[in-house]
Backbone as JSON Lines, residues from 0, in Angstrom:
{"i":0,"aa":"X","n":[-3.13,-8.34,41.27],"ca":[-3.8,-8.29,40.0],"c":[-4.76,-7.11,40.0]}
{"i":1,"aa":"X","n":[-4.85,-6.46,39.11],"ca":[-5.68,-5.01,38.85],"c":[-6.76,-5.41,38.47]}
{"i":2,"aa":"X","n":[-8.02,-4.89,38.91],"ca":[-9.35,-5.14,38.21],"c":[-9.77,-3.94,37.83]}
{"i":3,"aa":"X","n":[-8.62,-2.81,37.28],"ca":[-9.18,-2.3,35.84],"c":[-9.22,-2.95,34.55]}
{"i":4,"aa":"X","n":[-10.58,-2.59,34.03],"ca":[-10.85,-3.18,32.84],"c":[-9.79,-3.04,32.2]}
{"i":5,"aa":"X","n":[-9.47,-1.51,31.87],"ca":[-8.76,-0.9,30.42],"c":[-7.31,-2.06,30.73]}
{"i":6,"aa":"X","n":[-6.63,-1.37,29.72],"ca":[-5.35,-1.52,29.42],"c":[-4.52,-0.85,29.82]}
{"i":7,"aa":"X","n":[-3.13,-0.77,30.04],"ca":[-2.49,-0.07,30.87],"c":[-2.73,0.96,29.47]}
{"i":8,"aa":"X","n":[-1.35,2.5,29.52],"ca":[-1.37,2.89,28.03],"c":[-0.21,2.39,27.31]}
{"i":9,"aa":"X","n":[0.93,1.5,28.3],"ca":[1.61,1.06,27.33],"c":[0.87,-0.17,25.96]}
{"i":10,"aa":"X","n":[-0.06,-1.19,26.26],"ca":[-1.1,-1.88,25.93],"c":[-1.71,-0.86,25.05]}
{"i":11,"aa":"X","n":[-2.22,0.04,25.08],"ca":[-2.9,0.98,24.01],"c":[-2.18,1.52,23.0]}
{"i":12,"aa":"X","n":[-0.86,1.74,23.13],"ca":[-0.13,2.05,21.8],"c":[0.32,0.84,21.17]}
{"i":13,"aa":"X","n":[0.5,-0.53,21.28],"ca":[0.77,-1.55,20.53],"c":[-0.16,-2.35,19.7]}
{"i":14,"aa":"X","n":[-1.38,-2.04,20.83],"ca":[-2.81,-2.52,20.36],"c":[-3.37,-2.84,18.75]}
{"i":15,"aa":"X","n":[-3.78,-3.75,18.39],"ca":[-4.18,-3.82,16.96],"c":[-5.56,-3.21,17.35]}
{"i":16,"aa":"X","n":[-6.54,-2.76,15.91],"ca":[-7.3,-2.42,15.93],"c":[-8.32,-3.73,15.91]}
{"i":17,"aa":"X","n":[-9.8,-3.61,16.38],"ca":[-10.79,-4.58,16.31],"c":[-11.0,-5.04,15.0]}
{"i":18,"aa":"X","n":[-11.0,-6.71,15.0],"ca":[-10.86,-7.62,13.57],"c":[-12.64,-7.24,12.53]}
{"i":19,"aa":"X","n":[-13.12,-6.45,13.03],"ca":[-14.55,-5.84,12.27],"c":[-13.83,-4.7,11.45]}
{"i":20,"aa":"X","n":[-12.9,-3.8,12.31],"ca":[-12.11,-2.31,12.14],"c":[-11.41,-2.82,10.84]}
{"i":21,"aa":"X","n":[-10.0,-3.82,11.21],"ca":[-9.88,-4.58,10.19],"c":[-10.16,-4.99,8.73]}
{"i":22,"aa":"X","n":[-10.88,-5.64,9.24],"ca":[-12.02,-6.21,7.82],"c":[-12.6,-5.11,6.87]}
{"i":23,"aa":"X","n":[-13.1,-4.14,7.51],"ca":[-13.75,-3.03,6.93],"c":[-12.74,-2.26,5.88]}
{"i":24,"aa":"X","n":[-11.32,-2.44,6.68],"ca":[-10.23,-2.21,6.1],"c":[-9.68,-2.15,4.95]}
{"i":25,"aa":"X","n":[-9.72,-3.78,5.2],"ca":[-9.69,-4.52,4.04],"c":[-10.43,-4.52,2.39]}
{"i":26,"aa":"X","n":[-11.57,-4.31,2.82],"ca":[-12.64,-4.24,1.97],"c":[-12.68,-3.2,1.26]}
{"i":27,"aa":"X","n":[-12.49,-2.26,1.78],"ca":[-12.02,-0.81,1.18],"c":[-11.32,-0.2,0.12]}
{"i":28,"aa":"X","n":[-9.81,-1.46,0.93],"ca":[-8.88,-1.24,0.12],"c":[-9.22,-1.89,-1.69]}
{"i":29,"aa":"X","n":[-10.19,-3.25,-0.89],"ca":[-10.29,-3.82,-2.22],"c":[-10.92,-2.9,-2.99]}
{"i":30,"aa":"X","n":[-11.89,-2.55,-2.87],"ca":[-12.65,-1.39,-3.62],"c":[-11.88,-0.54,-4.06]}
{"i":31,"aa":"X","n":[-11.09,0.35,-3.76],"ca":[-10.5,1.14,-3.86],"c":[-9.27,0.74,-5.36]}
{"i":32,"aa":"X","n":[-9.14,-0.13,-4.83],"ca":[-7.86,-0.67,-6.0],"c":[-8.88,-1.05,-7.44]}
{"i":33,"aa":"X","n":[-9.68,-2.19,-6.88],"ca":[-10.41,-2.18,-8.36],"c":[-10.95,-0.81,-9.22]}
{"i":34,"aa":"X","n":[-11.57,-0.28,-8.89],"ca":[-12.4,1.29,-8.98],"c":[-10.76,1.64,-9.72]}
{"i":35,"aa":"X","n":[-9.74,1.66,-9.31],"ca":[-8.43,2.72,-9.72],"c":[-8.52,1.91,-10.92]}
{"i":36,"aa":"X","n":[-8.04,0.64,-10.81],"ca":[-7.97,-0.53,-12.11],"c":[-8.66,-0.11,-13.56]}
{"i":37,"aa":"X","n":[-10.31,0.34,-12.96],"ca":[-11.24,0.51,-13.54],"c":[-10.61,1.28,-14.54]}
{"i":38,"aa":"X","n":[-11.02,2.71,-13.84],"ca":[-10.62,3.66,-14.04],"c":[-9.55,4.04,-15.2]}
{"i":39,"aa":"X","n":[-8.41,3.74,-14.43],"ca":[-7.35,3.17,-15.52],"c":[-7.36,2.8,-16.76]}
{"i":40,"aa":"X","n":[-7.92,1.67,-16.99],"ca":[-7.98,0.8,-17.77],"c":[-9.42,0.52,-18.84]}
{"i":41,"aa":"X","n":[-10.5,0.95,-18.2],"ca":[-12.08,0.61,-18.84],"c":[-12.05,1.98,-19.78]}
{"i":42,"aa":"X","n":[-12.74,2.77,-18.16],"ca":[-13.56,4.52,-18.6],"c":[-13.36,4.81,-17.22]}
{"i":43,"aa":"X","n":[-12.79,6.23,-17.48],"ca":[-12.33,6.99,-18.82],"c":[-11.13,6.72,-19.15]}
{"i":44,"aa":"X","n":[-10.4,5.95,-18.83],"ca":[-8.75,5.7,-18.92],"c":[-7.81,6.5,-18.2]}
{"i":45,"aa":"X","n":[-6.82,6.25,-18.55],"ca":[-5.85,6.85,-17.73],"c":[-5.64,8.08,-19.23]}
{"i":46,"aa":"X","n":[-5.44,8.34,-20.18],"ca":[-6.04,9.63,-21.12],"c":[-6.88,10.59,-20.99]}
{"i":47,"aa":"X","n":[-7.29,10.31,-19.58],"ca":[-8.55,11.52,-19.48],"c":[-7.81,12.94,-18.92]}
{"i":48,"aa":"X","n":[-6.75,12.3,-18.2],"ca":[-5.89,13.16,-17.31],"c":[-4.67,13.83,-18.33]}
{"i":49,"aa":"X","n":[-4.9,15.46,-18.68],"ca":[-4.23,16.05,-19.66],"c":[-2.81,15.88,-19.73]}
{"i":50,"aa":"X","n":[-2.31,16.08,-18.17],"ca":[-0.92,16.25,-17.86],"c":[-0.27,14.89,-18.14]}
{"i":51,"aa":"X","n":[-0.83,13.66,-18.44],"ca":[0.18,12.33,-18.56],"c":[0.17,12.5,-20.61]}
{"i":52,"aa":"X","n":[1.5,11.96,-20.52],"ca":[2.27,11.44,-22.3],"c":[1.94,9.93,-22.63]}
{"i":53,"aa":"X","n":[1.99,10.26,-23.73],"ca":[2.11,8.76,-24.16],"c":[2.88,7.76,-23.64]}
{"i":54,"aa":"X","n":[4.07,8.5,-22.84],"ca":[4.84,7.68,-22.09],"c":[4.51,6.59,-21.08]}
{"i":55,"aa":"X","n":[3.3,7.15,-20.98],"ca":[2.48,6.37,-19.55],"c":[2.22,4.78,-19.98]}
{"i":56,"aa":"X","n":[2.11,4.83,-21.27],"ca":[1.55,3.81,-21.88],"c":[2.32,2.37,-21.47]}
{"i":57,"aa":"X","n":[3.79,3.14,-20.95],"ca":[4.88,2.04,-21.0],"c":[4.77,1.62,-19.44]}
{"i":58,"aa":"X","n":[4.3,2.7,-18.47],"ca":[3.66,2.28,-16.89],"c":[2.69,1.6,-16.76]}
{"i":59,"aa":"X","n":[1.68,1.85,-17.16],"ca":[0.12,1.18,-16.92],"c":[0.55,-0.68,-16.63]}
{"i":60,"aa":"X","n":[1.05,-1.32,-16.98],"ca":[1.06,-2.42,-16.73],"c":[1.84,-2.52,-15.17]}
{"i":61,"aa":"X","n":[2.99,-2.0,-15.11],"ca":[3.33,-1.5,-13.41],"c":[2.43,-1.25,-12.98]}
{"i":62,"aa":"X","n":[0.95,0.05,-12.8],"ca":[0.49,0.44,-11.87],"c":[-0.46,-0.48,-12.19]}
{"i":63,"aa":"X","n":[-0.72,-1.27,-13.23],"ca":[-2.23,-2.91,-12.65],"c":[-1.39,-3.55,-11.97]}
{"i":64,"aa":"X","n":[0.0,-4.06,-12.07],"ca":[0.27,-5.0,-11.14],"c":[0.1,-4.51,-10.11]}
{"i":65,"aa":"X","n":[0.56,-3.26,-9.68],"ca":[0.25,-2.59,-8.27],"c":[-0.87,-3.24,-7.43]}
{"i":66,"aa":"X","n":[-1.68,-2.54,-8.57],"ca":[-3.46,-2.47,-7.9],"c":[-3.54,-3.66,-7.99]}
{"i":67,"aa":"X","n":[-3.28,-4.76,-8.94],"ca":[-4.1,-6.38,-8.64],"c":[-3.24,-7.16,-7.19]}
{"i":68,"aa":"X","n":[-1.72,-6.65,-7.34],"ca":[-1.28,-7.51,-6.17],"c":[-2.19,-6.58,-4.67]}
{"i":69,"aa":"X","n":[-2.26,-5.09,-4.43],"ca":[-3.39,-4.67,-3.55],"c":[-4.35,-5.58,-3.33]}
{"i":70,"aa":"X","n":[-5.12,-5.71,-4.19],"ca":[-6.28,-6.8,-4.25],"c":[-6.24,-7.87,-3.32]}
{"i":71,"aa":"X","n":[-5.29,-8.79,-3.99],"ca":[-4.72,-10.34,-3.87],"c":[-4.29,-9.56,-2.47]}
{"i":72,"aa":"X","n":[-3.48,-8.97,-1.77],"ca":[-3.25,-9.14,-0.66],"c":[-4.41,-8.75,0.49]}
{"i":73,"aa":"X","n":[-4.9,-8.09,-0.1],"ca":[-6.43,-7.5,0.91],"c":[-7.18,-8.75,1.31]}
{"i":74,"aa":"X","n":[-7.33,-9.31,0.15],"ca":[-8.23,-10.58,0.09],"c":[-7.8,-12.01,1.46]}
{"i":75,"aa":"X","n":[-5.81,-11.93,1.04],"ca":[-5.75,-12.72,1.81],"c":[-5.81,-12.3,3.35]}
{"i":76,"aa":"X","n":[-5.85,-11.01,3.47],"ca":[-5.94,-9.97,4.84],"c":[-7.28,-10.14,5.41]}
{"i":77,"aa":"X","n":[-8.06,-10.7,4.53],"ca":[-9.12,-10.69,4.83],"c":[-10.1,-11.67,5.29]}
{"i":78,"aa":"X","n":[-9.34,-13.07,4.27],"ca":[-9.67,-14.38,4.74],"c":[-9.18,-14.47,6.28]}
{"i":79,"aa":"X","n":[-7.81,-14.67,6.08],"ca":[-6.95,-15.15,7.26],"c":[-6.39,-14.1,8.76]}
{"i":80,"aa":"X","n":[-6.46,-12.83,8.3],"ca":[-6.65,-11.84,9.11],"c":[-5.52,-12.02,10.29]}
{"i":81,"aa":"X","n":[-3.76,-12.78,9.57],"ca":[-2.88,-12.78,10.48],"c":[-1.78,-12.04,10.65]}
{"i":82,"aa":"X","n":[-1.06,-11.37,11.41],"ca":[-0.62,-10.28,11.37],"c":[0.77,-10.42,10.58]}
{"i":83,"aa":"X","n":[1.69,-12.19,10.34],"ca":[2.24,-12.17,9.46],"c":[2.13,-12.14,8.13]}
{"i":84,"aa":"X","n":[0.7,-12.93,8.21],"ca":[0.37,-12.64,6.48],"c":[0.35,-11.19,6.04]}
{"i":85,"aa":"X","n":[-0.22,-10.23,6.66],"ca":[-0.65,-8.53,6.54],"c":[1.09,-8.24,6.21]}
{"i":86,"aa":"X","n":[2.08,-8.69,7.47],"ca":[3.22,-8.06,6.9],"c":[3.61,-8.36,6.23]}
{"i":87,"aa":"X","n":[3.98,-9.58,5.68],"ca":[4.12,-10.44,4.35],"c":[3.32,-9.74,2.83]}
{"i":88,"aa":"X","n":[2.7,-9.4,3.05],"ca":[1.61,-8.39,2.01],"c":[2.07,-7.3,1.76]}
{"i":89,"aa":"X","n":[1.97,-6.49,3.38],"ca":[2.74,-5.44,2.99],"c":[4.03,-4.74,2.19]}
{"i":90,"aa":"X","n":[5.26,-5.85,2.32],"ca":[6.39,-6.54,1.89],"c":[6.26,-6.05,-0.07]}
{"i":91,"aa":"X","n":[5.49,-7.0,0.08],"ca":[5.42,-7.22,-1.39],"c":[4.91,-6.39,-1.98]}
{"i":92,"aa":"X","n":[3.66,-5.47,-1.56],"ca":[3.21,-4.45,-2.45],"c":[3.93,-3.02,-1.93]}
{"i":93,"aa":"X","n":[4.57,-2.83,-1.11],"ca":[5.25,-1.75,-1.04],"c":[6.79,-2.11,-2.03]}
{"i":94,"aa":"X","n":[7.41,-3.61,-2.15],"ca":[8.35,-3.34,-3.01],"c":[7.89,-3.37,-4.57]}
{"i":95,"aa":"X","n":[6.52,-3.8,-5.07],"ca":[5.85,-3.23,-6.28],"c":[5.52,-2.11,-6.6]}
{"i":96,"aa":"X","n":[5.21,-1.33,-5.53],"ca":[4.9,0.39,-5.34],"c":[6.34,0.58,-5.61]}
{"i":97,"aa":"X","n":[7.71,0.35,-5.0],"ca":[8.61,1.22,-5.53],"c":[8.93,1.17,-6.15]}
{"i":98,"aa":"X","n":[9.25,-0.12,-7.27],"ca":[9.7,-0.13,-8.49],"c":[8.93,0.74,-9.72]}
{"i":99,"aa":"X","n":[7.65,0.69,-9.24],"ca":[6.47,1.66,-10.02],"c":[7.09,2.98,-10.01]}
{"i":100,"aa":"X","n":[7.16,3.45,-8.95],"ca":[7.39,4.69,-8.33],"c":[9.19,5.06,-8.77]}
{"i":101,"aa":"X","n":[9.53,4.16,-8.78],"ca":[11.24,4.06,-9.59],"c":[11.0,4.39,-11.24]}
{"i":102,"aa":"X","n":[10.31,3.63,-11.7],"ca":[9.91,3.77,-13.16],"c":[9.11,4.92,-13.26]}
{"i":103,"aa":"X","n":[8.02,5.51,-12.48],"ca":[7.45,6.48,-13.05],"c":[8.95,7.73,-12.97]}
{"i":104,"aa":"X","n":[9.46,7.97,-11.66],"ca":[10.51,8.57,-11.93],"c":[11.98,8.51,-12.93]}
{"i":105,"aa":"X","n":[12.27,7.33,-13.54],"ca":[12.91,7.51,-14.56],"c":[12.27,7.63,-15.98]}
{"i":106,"aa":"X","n":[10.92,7.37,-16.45],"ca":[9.85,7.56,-17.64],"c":[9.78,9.03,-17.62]}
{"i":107,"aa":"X","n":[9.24,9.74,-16.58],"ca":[8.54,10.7,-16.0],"c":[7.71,11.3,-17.46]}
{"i":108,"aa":"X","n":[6.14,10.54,-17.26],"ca":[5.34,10.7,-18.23],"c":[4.42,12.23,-18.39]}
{"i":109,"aa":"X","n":[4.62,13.18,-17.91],"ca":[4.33,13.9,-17.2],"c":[4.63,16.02,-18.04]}
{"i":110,"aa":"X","n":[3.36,16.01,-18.69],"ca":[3.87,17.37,-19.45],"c":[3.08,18.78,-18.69]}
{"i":111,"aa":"X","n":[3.7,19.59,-17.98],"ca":[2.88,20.73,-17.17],"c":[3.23,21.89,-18.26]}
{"i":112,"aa":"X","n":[1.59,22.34,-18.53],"ca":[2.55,23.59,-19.44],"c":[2.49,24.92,-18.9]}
{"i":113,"aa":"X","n":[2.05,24.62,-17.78],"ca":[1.88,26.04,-16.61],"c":[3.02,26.19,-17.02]}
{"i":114,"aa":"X","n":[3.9,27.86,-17.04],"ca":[5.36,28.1,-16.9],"c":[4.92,28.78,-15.5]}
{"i":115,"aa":"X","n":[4.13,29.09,-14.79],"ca":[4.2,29.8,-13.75],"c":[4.77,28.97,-12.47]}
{"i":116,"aa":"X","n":[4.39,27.92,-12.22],"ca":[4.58,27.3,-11.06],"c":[5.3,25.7,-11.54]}
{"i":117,"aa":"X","n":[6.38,25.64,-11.11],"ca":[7.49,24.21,-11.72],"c":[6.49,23.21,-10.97]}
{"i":118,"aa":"X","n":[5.82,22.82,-11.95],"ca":[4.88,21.6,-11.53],"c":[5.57,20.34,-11.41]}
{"i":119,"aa":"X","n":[7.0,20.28,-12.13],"ca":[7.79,18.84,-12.57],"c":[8.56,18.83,-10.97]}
{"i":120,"aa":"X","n":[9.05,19.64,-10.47],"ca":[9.76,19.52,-9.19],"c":[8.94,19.13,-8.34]}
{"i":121,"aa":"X","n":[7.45,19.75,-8.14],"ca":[6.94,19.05,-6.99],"c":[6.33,17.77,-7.26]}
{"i":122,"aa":"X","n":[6.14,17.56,-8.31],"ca":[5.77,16.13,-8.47],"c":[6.87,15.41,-8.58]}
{"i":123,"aa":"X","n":[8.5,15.75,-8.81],"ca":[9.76,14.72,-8.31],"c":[9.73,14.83,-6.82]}
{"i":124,"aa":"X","n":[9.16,15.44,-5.94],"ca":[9.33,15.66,-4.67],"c":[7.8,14.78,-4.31]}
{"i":125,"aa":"X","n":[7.22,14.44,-4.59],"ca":[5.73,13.52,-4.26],"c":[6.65,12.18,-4.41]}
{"i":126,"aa":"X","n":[6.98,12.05,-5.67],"ca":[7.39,10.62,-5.89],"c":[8.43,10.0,-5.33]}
{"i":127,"aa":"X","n":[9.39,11.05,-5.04],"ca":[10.39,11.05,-3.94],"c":[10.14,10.35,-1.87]}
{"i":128,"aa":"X","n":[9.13,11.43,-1.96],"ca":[8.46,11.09,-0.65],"c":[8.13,9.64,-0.84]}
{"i":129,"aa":"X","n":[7.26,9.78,-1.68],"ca":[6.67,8.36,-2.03],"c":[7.47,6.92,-2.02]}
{"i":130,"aa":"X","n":[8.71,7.84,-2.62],"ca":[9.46,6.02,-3.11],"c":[10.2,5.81,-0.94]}
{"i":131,"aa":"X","n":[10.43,7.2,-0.68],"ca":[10.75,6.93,0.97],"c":[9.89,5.76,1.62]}
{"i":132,"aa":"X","n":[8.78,6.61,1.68],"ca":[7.61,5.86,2.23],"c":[7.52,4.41,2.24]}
{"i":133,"aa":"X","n":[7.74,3.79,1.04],"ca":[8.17,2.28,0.69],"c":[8.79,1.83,0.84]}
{"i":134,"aa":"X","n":[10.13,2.34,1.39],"ca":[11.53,1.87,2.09],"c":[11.55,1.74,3.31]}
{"i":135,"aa":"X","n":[10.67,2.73,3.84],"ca":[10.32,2.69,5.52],"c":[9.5,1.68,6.02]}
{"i":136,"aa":"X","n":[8.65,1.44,4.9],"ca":[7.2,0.49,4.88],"c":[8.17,-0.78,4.97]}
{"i":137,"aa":"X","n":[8.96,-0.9,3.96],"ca":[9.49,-1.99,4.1],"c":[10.02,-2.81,5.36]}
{"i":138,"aa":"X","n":[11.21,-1.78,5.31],"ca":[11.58,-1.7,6.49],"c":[11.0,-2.2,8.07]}
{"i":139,"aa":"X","n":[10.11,-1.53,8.33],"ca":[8.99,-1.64,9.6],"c":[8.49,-3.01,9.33]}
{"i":140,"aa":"X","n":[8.0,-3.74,7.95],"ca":[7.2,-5.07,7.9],"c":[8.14,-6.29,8.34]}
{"i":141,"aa":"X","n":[9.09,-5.66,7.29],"ca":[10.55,-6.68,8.18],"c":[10.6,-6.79,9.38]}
{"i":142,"aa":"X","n":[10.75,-5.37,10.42],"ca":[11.2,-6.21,11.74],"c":[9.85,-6.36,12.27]}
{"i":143,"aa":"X","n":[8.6,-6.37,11.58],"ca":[7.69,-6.68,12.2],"c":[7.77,-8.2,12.26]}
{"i":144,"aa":"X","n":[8.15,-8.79,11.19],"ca":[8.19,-10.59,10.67],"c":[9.23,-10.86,11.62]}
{"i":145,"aa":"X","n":[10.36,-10.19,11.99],"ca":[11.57,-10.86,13.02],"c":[11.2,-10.6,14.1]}
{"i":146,"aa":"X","n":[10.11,-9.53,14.73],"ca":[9.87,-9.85,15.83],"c":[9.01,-10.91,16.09]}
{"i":147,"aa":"X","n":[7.78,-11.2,15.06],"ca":[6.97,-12.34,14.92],"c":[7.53,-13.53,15.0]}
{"i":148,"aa":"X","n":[8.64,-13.61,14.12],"ca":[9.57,-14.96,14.55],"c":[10.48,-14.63,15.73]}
{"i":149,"aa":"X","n":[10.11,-13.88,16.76],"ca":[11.65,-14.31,17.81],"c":[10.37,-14.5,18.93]}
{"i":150,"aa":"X","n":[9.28,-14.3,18.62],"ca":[8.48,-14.61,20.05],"c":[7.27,-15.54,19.44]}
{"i":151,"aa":"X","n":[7.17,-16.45,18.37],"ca":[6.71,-17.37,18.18],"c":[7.27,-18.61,18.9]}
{"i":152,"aa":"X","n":[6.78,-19.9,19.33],"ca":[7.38,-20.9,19.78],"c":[6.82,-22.25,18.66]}
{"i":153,"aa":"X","n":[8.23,-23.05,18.55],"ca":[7.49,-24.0,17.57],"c":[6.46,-24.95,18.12]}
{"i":154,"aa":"X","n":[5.6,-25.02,17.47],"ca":[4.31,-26.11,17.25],"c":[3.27,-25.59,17.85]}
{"i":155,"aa":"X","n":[3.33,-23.73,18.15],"ca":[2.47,-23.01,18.53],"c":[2.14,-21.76,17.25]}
{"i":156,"aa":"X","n":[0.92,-21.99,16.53],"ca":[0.84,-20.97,15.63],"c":[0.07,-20.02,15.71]}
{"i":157,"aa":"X","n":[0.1,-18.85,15.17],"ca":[-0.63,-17.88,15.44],"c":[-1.4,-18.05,15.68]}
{"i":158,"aa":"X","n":[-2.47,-17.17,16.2],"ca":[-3.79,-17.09,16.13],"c":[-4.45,-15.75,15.6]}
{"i":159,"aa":"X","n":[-5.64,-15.88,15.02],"ca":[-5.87,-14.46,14.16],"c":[-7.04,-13.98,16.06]}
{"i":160,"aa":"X","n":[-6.6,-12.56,16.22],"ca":[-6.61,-11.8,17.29],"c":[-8.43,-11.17,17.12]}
{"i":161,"aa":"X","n":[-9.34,-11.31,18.2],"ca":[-10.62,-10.98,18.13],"c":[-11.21,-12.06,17.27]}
């Protein structure tokens, strides 16, 4: 048996971060989403920003669900702080992000009147990335939940970590 403190470094790359690190996390995010909500929706609106159409008008209810399911999952990230619930969360607001991100790309609310620089391509190439990003996200939460279930044992339940 080793009586180094640390961790080996295989132990350091799997490592979750400290449940304070966490939390802080969490909290953030909540902020962050309401403040967008705000924003959005109060003052100054989502009209403040020249480059969006009226078209947007037909998104805005996609990007609150976004931001309120953010919320709702932070919250429960925050109560319960278990690493299936987080992926379970994740799950769900990355497949709300892509359908958003699906719809903003078939709406595409979006008028650049620069002729100098094709502003519409790199923003199909953001949203592009973007809708990736959510497939991968997905992806990763999934086999995060099947590895969670292949090394769970029944009538032994998680425990939230720190």
């Amino acid at each position: 048996m080793s009586t180094n403190p640390r961790p080996s470094s295989s132990t350091w790359a799997t490592a979750r971060p400290r449940a304070s690190g966490r939390r802080t996390g969490y909290v953030a995010a909540i902020v962050v989403n309401v403040v967008l909500f705000l924003l959005i929706n109060a003052w100054p609106t989502w009209r403040a920003l020249p480059f969006l159409t009226e078209a947007t008008l037909e998104l805005i209810p996609l990007v609150d669900l976004s931001l309120l399911a953010g919320v709702v999952v932070n919250v429960f990230n925050l109560v319960l702080d278990l690493t299936w619930v987080k992926a379970v969360g994740e799950v769900i607001t990355s497949v709300i992000a892509l359908i958003m991100l699906a719809r903003f790309w078939a709406v595409f609310p979006f008028a650049f009147p620069e002729p100098g620089f094709d502003w519409a391509l790199l923003t199909r190439v953001v949203l592009g990335v973007a809708m990736a990003g959510c497939i991968i996200s997905v992806i990763v939460q999934v086999v995060v939940l099947v590895r969670l279930g292949a090394r769970s044992r029944p009538g032994r339940p998680e425990q939230a970590p720190d």
